[in-house]
């Protein structure tokens, strides 16, 4: 893990990324970056460029996850509404709670 500090550059602030980190992440000054702050105190910097092989591998993993989820999905029962299924699930959880 690398550490860095903010540096004032004109009216803005900059984070200088150490050379070892840039090399490990395979980014340079031309690499577009996405910067986000998902919550207070957290900054995430992500490279927007990916190699075609990386994208293909990522897509294959996503397809495998989707296929695995499809196998787990039960077909919708005939004559049953969503409200019936919700009530059934609530009843099942209630019985599990009472069994504790």
CSV table of N, CA, C and O in Angstrom, one decimal, residues 4-5 22 37 39-40 45 47 49 57 65 68 76 81 84 88-89:
chain,number,residue,atom,x,y,z
A,4,UNK,N,0.2,8.9,0.1
A,4,UNK,CA,0.5,10.1,-0.6
A,4,UNK,C,-0.2,11.3,0.2
A,4,UNK,O,-1.0,11.1,1.0
A,5,UNK,N,0.2,12.5,-0.1
A,5,UNK,CA,-0.4,13.7,0.5
A,5,UNK,C,-0.9,14.6,-0.6
A,5,UNK,O,-0.5,14.5,-1.8
A,22,UNK,N,2.3,3.6,-9.7
A,22,UNK,CA,1.9,3.7,-11.1
A,22,UNK,C,2.4,2.6,-12.0
A,22,UNK,O,1.6,2.1,-12.8
A,37,UNK,N,-15.7,9.2,-4.5
A,37,UNK,CA,-15.7,9.2,-3.0
A,37,UNK,C,-17.0,8.5,-2.6
A,37,UNK,O,-18.0,9.2,-2.4
A,39,UNK,N,-17.8,7.3,0.3
A,39,UNK,CA,-18.2,7.8,1.6
A,39,UNK,C,-17.1,8.7,2.1
A,39,UNK,O,-16.0,8.8,1.6
A,40,UNK,N,-17.4,9.4,3.2
A,40,UNK,CA,-16.5,10.4,3.8
A,40,UNK,C,-15.2,9.7,4.1
A,40,UNK,O,-15.2,8.7,4.8
A,45,UNK,N,-9.6,5.6,-6.9
A,45,UNK,CA,-9.1,6.0,-8.2
A,45,UNK,C,-9.0,4.8,-9.0
A,45,UNK,O,-8.4,3.8,-8.7
A,47,UNK,N,-8.5,3.2,-13.1
A,47,UNK,CA,-8.1,3.4,-14.4
A,47,UNK,C,-9.3,3.1,-15.3
A,47,UNK,O,-10.0,2.1,-15.1
A,49,UNK,N,-9.0,2.6,-18.6
A,49,UNK,CA,-8.5,1.7,-19.7
A,49,UNK,C,-8.3,0.3,-19.3
A,49,UNK,O,-7.7,0.1,-18.2
A,57,UNK,N,-11.9,-11.5,-20.2
A,57,UNK,CA,-11.9,-12.3,-19.0
A,57,UNK,C,-13.0,-11.8,-18.0
A,57,UNK,O,-13.7,-12.6,-17.4
A,65,UNK,N,-21.2,-16.1,-13.8
A,65,UNK,CA,-22.0,-15.8,-12.6
A,65,UNK,C,-23.5,-15.7,-13.0
A,65,UNK,O,-24.3,-16.3,-12.3
A,68,UNK,N,-24.7,-19.3,-13.5
A,68,UNK,CA,-24.9,-20.0,-12.2
A,68,UNK,C,-26.2,-19.5,-11.5
A,68,UNK,O,-26.9,-20.3,-10.9
A,76,UNK,N,-41.5,-19.7,-11.9
A,76,UNK,CA,-42.7,-19.0,-11.2
A,76,UNK,C,-43.8,-20.0,-11.1
A,76,UNK,O,-44.3,-20.6,-12.1
A,81,UNK,N,-49.4,-15.5,-6.7
A,81,UNK,CA,-49.1,-14.1,-6.9
A,81,UNK,C,-47.8,-13.8,-6.1
A,81,UNK,O,-47.4,-14.6,-5.2
A,84,UNK,N,-48.6,-13.7,-2.5
A,84,UNK,CA,-48.6,-15.1,-1.9
A,84,UNK,C,-47.2,-15.6,-1.5
A,84,UNK,O,-47.0,-16.1,-0.4
A,88,UNK,N,-45.7,-16.3,2.2
A,88,UNK,CA,-45.1,-17.6,2.5
A,88,UNK,C,-43.7,-17.5,3.1
A,88,UNK,O,-43.4,-18.2,4.0
A,89,UNK,N,-42.9,-16.6,2.5
A,89,UNK,CA,-41.6,-16.4,3.0
A,89,UNK,C,-41.6,-15.8,4.4
A,89,UNK,O,-40.8,-16.2,5.3
